[in-house]
Amino acid sequence: MKLIVNGKEHEVMTPGETPLLWVLRDFLGLTGTKYGCGMAQCGACTVHIDDQAVRSCVLPVGAVAGRSVTTIEGLSSAELHPVQRAWIETDVVQCGYCQPGQIMAAAALLKVKAKPSDADIDAALCGNLCRCGTYQRIRAAVRRASEIAGA
Amino acid sequence: MSVRSAIDRRTFLKIGVTAAGGLLVSFSWPARAENGGGTALGAFVEIEPDGSVTIFSPRPEIGGGVKTSLAMMIAEELAVDWKTVKVRQPDRLDPKYLDQFTGGSGGVRDSWGDLRKAGAAARAVLVAAAAERWGVAASECRAEQGAVIHVASGRRLVYGELVKRASQLDLPKDPALKDPKDFRHVGKPTPTVDLAQIVTGRIAYGLDVRLPGMLHAVIERSPTFGGKVVHFDASRALAVPGVKKVVELPADRFALKSGRPIMVANGVAVVATSTWAAMKGRRALDVRWEPGPAAAESTRTLRGELERLTSGPPGQVLRNDGDVDAALAAAAKTLEAVYEAPFVEASPMEPVNCTALYRDGVCELWAPTQNPYNARSFAGTAVGLPQESWEKSVVVNMLRPGGGFGRRLDNDYVGEAAWLAKEVPGAPIQVVWTRGDELRHSLYRSTGYHRLRAGLDASGMPIAWSHHLASPSRYRYQHGESPPYDSEITPDDFPAQFIPNLRVGWSEAQSAVPRGYYRAMVPGANLFALECFLDEIAHAAGKDPLALRLALLGPDRAVKYGGYGGPVFDTGRLRRVLEIAAAKGDWGKPVRKGRARGIAGGFVFGSYVAAVAEVSVVRGGEVRVHRIVEAADCGTPVNPQGIAKQIEGGAIDGMNLALKLEITIDKGAVVQKSFAEYPLTRMREAPQIETHVVESAEAPSGIGEMAVPPAIGAIVNAVSAAAGKRVRKLPIRLA
């Protein structure tokens, strides 16, 4: 089937039921999208399908054939995405494993809500676990990203 | 409580030349016991003729920030511009990188002397080379920002121009270290290195290893601890497209020769060309299990045993000051309480995993581990290679782990991968643990049952204290009878030494549950019991909990501390952080209606920490944590920003332990299978966290774990106040 990932077309030979996560990681070599639970409980595998944040670990690849998939590797082009810049400025990261998922969730939020409130941030990122407990810095970084994007 | 065998800490600096003709400063370092002896060179500083500086930060980065802080220490003494320095971690386990181990909050503490010395020695030869060129005394020159300056004349030579000559000079045996007042990097808030790589998804964690021809495997392990495969039918699994092989893993195969074995479950591995095919194949397996003797164990039966054990005299008396029984009998008031902590699992965000390749008598590993020498031992034992050969026959490639929290100190998962690799020689194999595997087949922080008794005098001050812990100990599980400790209790913890009649005892409970580590393992479980019982005493005596602690601590002084983080416990440093946390956390001030505050403090792995938590209890018994204020004195704060981050994360982990996490056992198996049943703190629950780090000139102490125990104590004490009833069991369930 045909898959469009980060603007590039790929032909993948796998049963349609295969979760998108494993297609990205095992067949396309895009390992920036992480495995954390396989049950849509932790958000480490968050990617965008047509600009919306989805959990790729439970999404059958057959359901996204022909649609536009964006992963952490494709979030920015020449210049870092405002969310990525804000993450660096705020020094959010500890182990960093959940952060690609957090960043993808935050970027999707800012797309629909340019100036999110703390409640908006909490709601949008509630599905993304951080074992290191960087939540306070994530919250600050999302606010900062909103400023950067609006500047 | 050090998790390592003793290391001979004598070091000798060595000079060398890089491939490009630059300067290389290294250590001669007596190798660890585990790697079979011998002496090797360690390399930390490379300066090339073009002036580029690379600093090797030797310890595995598991999220605590050592890669940044260790490099800062070297850069400080080397006198280079931090912005121009390239920081690298060794790609492989190699004795020349000194002590590639991260754990016990020892990263900065155990490197503080040696790594600064490496930087200072390099600076000394660079200064000497410049002085020689100018024909002046070295004492007339100083180094800064990657250059040597002759102070009187203002002449300046950058390091790149000096490295050729410098590399021919003798390194000073004991190079002069900088006066802390001249520090430019140490003490400056510094963002973690690698941020750009991480936020773009380009940094490789263990699970991200991709090798040509790589196979993927998952393992169906015995549901009960110690259970055995009776029969399995692989035919349906083998029919799944992509599945290549199904093989039984024998139990206990990888047990180390020394000490008791770390349990590795009997299981059936499904090997496939992709992770998904392996997972699908596993679901198609038909396995019949013999549950084994552990099937009789449950959380309920073990709790009954713990209760029974603490009703009698302790199996071991670790401390017995004065006459506790007489003092209790004579006390004006007595209190007795039981505090309980459950089994917990570390559950790093990246489940444990390992990739291994066995070919021509060499086992190569790609391991996200915080304890790579131990990983090598497990792999070498699992594939049956002689220990003398491991330095060459077991190659450990170091990958960034997605968190540790203690889980990656044990290397059972590395042993499994190595053993499986031998079944498919020539093909790299990645063994993936699902979250359910991680929760159900791990090594668990031990449960503990604390029976505490106190006797107060007429003024309400405790004059008698008895602490009896019953637990199945991690130390007994992994080290047999050998020291440093048998139990999860340390005899010198506050209030020991401050109450005249005080007894600390431990009784061992038998359990089939494998025991391992967790962030702040011992104090996480014990400090909560001590700090909450003290709170209880204060309330019973009509005293303020902070005032009671300060009265017990008495005048500032140093007392002996035999546990991990010792040998000295400075009461003044604990007093100070308690006072700071209290002041910043509005202790004693009016609190919003429906909310309450709690306070706790402690001496954790050499650092002094205190926390004030503000909580409310909403309808249905749900606890909301609104604010946590923590103050810490961890000696010289090498990277204050890194320390603040560790406190913020530690406070959240304190919430996990106080409110959320519990592993329960039913019929010899773990009940929890997913984050739904093992819920970590989420974004909407995250409180406002404020951190206060004390300025200090003392040697740095551990930062990675210190914030967890006082956060637990403060939260539990706050919940007790808010709920109007005493909470004594973790995780808190009010409903």
Coordinates of N, CA and C in Angstrom, one line a residue, chain A residues 15 17-19 22 25-27 29 31-37 39 41-42 44 72-73 76 80 84 87-88 90-100 102-103 121-123 125-139, chain B residues 62-63 190-192 195-196 198-201 203 205 207-208 210 216 274-276 279-280 346-351 400-403 405 433-435 518 641 644-646 648-649 652-653 656 674-676 680-684 686-689:
Chain A
P15 N 0.6 -6.5 6.2 CA -0.9 -6.6 6.4 C -1.4 -5.2 6.9
E17 N -3.5 -4.5 9.1 CA -3.7 -4.4 10.5 C -2.5 -4.0 11.3
T18 N -1.3 -4.1 10.7 CA -0.1 -3.7 11.4 C -0.2 -2.3 11.9
P19 N 0.1 -2.1 13.2 CA 0.1 -0.7 13.7 C 1.1 0.2 13.0
W22 N 4.8 0.4 14.1 CA 5.8 -0.6 13.7 C 6.2 -0.5 12.3
R25 N 8.8 2.4 12.4 CA 10.0 2.0 13.1 C 10.8 0.8 12.4
D26 N 10.0 -0.2 12.0 CA 10.7 -1.4 11.5 C 10.9 -1.4 10.0
F27 N 9.9 -0.8 9.3 CA 10.0 -0.8 7.8 C 10.6 0.5 7.2
G29 N 12.4 2.8 9.1 CA 13.5 3.3 9.8 C 13.3 4.6 10.5
T31 N 12.7 5.9 13.7 CA 12.6 5.5 15.1 C 12.4 6.6 16.1
G32 N 12.2 7.8 15.6 CA 11.9 8.9 16.5 C 10.6 8.8 17.2
T33 N 9.6 8.0 16.6 CA 8.3 7.7 17.2 C 8.5 6.5 18.1
K34 N 8.2 6.7 19.3 CA 8.6 5.7 20.3 C 7.5 4.7 20.7
Y35 N 7.9 3.5 21.1 CA 7.0 2.5 21.8 C 7.1 2.7 23.3
G36 N 5.9 2.8 23.9 CA 5.9 2.9 25.4 C 4.9 1.9 26.0
C37 N 3.8 1.6 25.3 CA 2.8 0.7 25.9 C 2.0 -0.1 24.9
M39 N -0.8 0.4 23.8 CA -2.3 0.4 24.1 C -2.8 1.8 24.2
Q41 N -2.0 4.3 25.9 CA -2.1 4.8 27.3 C -1.0 5.8 27.6
C42 N 0.1 5.9 26.8 CA 1.2 6.7 27.2 C 1.6 7.8 26.3
A44 N 3.7 8.0 23.8 CA 5.1 8.1 23.3 C 5.1 7.9 21.8
I72 N 8.0 12.9 14.2 CA 8.9 13.9 14.8 C 10.0 14.3 13.8
E73 N 10.4 13.4 13.0 CA 11.5 13.6 12.1 C 11.1 14.6 11.0
S76 N 9.8 19.6 11.5 CA 10.5 20.8 11.1 C 11.2 20.6 9.8
L80 N 13.9 24.8 13.0 CA 13.1 24.0 14.0 C 11.7 24.6 14.2
Q84 N 9.7 22.8 19.2 CA 11.0 22.3 19.4 C 11.9 23.4 20.0
W87 N 11.1 23.9 23.5 CA 11.6 22.8 24.4 C 13.1 23.0 24.7
I88 N 13.8 23.5 23.7 CA 15.2 23.7 24.0 C 15.4 24.9 24.9
T90 N 13.5 26.0 27.2 CA 13.0 25.7 28.5 C 13.8 24.5 29.2
D91 N 14.6 23.9 28.4 CA 15.4 22.8 28.9 C 14.5 21.7 29.6
V92 N 13.5 21.3 28.8 CA 12.5 20.4 29.3 C 13.1 19.0 29.6
V93 N 14.0 18.5 28.8 CA 14.3 17.1 28.7 C 15.0 16.5 29.9
Q94 N 14.6 15.3 30.3 CA 15.5 14.5 31.2 C 15.9 13.3 30.4
C95 N 15.2 12.2 30.5 CA 15.7 11.0 29.7 C 15.3 11.3 28.2
G96 N 14.2 12.0 28.0 CA 13.9 12.4 26.6 C 13.0 11.5 25.8
Y97 N 12.8 10.3 26.3 CA 12.1 9.2 25.5 C 10.7 9.6 25.2
C98 N 10.0 10.2 26.1 CA 8.6 10.6 25.8 C 8.5 11.9 25.0
Q99 N 9.6 12.6 24.9 CA 9.5 14.0 24.4 C 9.0 14.1 22.9
P100 N 9.4 13.2 22.0 CA 8.9 13.3 20.7 C 7.3 13.3 20.7
Q102 N 5.4 14.1 23.2 CA 4.9 15.3 23.9 C 4.9 16.4 22.9
I103 N 6.0 16.5 22.1 CA 6.2 17.6 21.1 C 5.1 17.5 20.0
I121 N -3.8 23.0 27.8 CA -2.5 22.2 27.7 C -2.7 20.9 28.4
D122 N -3.2 21.0 29.7 CA -3.4 19.8 30.5 C -4.3 18.8 29.7
A123 N -5.4 19.3 29.1 CA -6.3 18.4 28.4 C -5.6 17.8 27.2
L125 N -2.4 17.3 26.6 CA -1.3 16.5 26.8 C -1.5 15.5 27.9
C126 N -2.7 15.3 28.3 CA -3.0 14.4 29.4 C -2.8 12.9 29.0
G127 N -2.8 12.7 27.8 CA -2.5 11.3 27.3 C -1.1 11.0 27.1
N128 N -0.2 11.9 27.4 CA 1.2 11.7 27.2 C 1.9 11.6 28.6
L129 N 2.4 10.4 28.9 CA 3.0 10.2 30.2 C 4.5 10.7 30.1
C130 N 5.0 11.2 31.2 CA 6.4 11.5 31.3 C 6.9 10.9 32.6
R131 N 7.7 9.8 32.5 CA 8.1 9.1 33.7 C 9.1 9.9 34.5
C132 N 9.9 10.8 33.8 CA 10.8 11.7 34.6 C 10.1 12.8 35.3
G133 N 8.8 13.1 34.9 CA 8.1 14.1 35.6 C 8.4 15.5 35.2
T134 N 8.6 15.7 33.9 CA 8.9 17.1 33.4 C 7.7 17.9 33.1
Y135 N 6.6 17.6 33.6 CA 5.3 18.3 33.3 C 5.4 19.8 33.4
Q136 N 6.0 20.3 34.5 CA 6.0 21.7 34.7 C 6.7 22.4 33.6
R137 N 7.8 21.8 33.2 CA 8.6 22.5 32.1 C 7.9 22.3 30.8
I138 N 7.2 21.2 30.6 CA 6.4 21.0 29.3 C 5.3 22.1 29.2
R139 N 4.6 22.4 30.3 CA 3.6 23.4 30.4 C 4.2 24.7 30.0
Chain B
I62 N 21.1 8.5 31.9 CA 19.8 7.9 32.0 C 18.7 8.9 32.2
G63 N 19.1 10.2 32.1 CA 18.1 11.3 32.3 C 18.4 12.2 33.5
T190 N 23.0 25.3 33.5 CA 23.4 24.9 32.1 C 22.4 23.9 31.6
P191 N 21.9 24.2 30.4 CA 20.9 23.3 29.7 C 21.6 22.0 29.4
T192 N 20.8 20.9 29.4 CA 21.4 19.6 29.1 C 21.9 19.6 27.7
L195 N 20.0 18.5 23.5 CA 18.6 18.9 23.4 C 18.1 18.9 21.9
A196 N 18.9 19.4 21.0 CA 18.5 19.5 19.6 C 18.3 18.1 19.0
I198 N 17.5 15.4 20.7 CA 16.4 14.8 21.3 C 15.0 15.3 20.8
V199 N 14.9 16.6 20.7 CA 13.6 17.2 20.3 C 13.3 16.9 18.8
T200 N 14.3 16.5 18.0 CA 14.0 16.2 16.6 C 13.9 14.6 16.4
G201 N 14.0 13.9 17.5 CA 13.9 12.4 17.4 C 15.1 11.7 16.8
I203 N 18.1 11.1 18.3 CA 19.0 10.4 19.2 C 18.6 9.0 19.3
Y205 N 17.9 5.6 21.2 CA 17.7 4.9 22.4 C 18.0 3.4 22.1
L207 N 16.0 0.8 21.9 CA 15.0 0.2 21.0 C 15.2 0.7 19.6
D208 N 16.0 1.8 19.4 CA 16.1 2.4 18.1 C 17.2 1.8 17.3
R210 N 18.9 -0.3 14.7 CA 18.5 -1.0 13.5 C 19.8 -1.5 12.8
H216 N 13.6 -9.6 15.4 CA 13.0 -9.1 16.6 C 12.4 -10.2 17.4
S274 N 10.0 -8.8 12.1 CA 9.6 -7.5 12.6 C 9.0 -7.6 14.0
T275 N 8.9 -6.5 14.7 CA 8.4 -6.5 16.0 C 6.9 -7.0 16.0
W276 N 6.2 -6.4 15.1 CA 4.7 -6.8 15.1 C 4.5 -8.2 14.8
M279 N 5.1 -10.1 17.9 CA 4.0 -9.9 18.9 C 2.8 -10.8 18.5
K280 N 2.5 -10.8 17.2 CA 1.4 -11.6 16.7 C 1.6 -13.1 16.9
A346 N 9.8 -0.1 38.6 CA 10.4 1.2 38.2 C 9.8 1.7 36.9
S347 N 9.4 0.8 35.9 CA 8.7 1.2 34.7 C 9.3 2.4 34.0
P348 N 10.5 2.3 33.5 CA 11.0 3.4 32.7 C 10.2 3.6 31.4
M349 N 10.2 4.8 30.9 CA 9.3 5.0 29.7 C 9.7 4.1 28.5
E350 N 11.0 3.9 28.4 CA 11.4 2.9 27.4 C 11.5 1.6 28.1
P351 N 10.6 0.6 27.8 CA 10.7 -0.7 28.5 C 12.1 -1.3 28.2
R400 N 21.6 5.2 24.6 CA 21.0 6.0 25.6 C 19.7 5.2 26.1
P401 N 19.6 5.1 27.4 CA 18.4 4.4 27.9 C 17.3 5.5 28.1
G402 N 16.1 5.1 27.8 CA 14.9 5.9 28.0 C 14.5 5.9 29.5
G403 N 15.3 6.4 30.3 CA 15.0 6.4 31.8 C 15.6 5.1 32.5
F405 N 15.5 4.7 36.7 CA 14.7 4.6 37.9 C 15.1 3.3 38.7
W433 N 10.6 -5.9 25.3 CA 9.6 -6.2 26.4 C 8.4 -5.2 26.2
T434 N 7.2 -5.8 26.2 CA 6.1 -5.0 26.2 C 5.9 -4.3 27.5
R435 N 5.0 -3.4 27.6 CA 4.8 -2.7 28.9 C 4.2 -3.8 29.9
Y518 N 14.6 0.7 42.8 CA 13.7 1.7 42.4 C 14.4 3.0 42.8
Q641 N 20.6 24.1 37.3 CA 19.4 23.9 36.5 C 19.1 22.4 36.5
A644 N 17.6 21.4 39.8 CA 16.2 21.8 39.9 C 15.3 20.8 39.1
K645 N 15.8 20.4 37.9 CA 15.0 19.4 37.2 C 14.9 18.1 37.9
Q646 N 15.9 17.7 38.6 CA 15.9 16.4 39.3 C 14.9 16.5 40.5
E648 N 12.3 18.6 40.6 CA 10.9 18.6 40.0 C 10.5 17.2 39.6
G649 N 11.3 16.4 39.0 CA 11.0 15.1 38.6 C 10.8 14.2 39.9
I652 N 7.5 14.6 41.5 CA 6.5 13.9 40.8 C 6.5 12.4 41.1
D653 N 7.8 11.9 41.2 CA 7.9 10.4 41.5 C 7.4 10.2 43.0
N656 N 3.9 9.7 42.6 CA 3.6 8.4 42.1 C 3.6 7.4 43.2
S674 N -0.9 -3.1 32.7 CA -0.7 -1.9 31.9 C -0.8 -0.6 32.7
F675 N -0.6 0.5 32.0 CA -0.6 1.8 32.7 C -2.0 2.1 33.3
A676 N -3.0 1.4 32.8 CA -4.4 1.5 33.3 C -4.4 1.1 34.8
L680 N 0.8 6.2 36.3 CA 1.7 7.2 36.7 C 1.0 8.6 36.7
T681 N 1.6 9.5 37.4 CA 1.1 10.9 37.5 C 1.0 11.5 36.1
R682 N -0.1 12.1 35.8 CA -0.3 12.7 34.4 C -0.2 14.3 34.5
M683 N -0.1 14.9 33.3 CA 0.0 16.3 33.2 C -1.1 17.1 34.1
R684 N -2.3 16.7 34.0 CA -3.4 17.5 34.7 C -3.2 17.4 36.2
A686 N -0.2 17.3 37.7 CA 1.1 17.8 38.1 C 1.0 19.2 38.8
P687 N 1.5 19.3 40.0 CA 1.3 20.5 40.8 C 2.4 21.5 40.4
Q688 N 2.3 22.7 41.0 CA 3.3 23.7 41.0 C 4.5 23.2 41.9
I689 N 5.7 23.2 41.3 CA 6.8 22.7 42.1 C 7.9 23.8 42.2

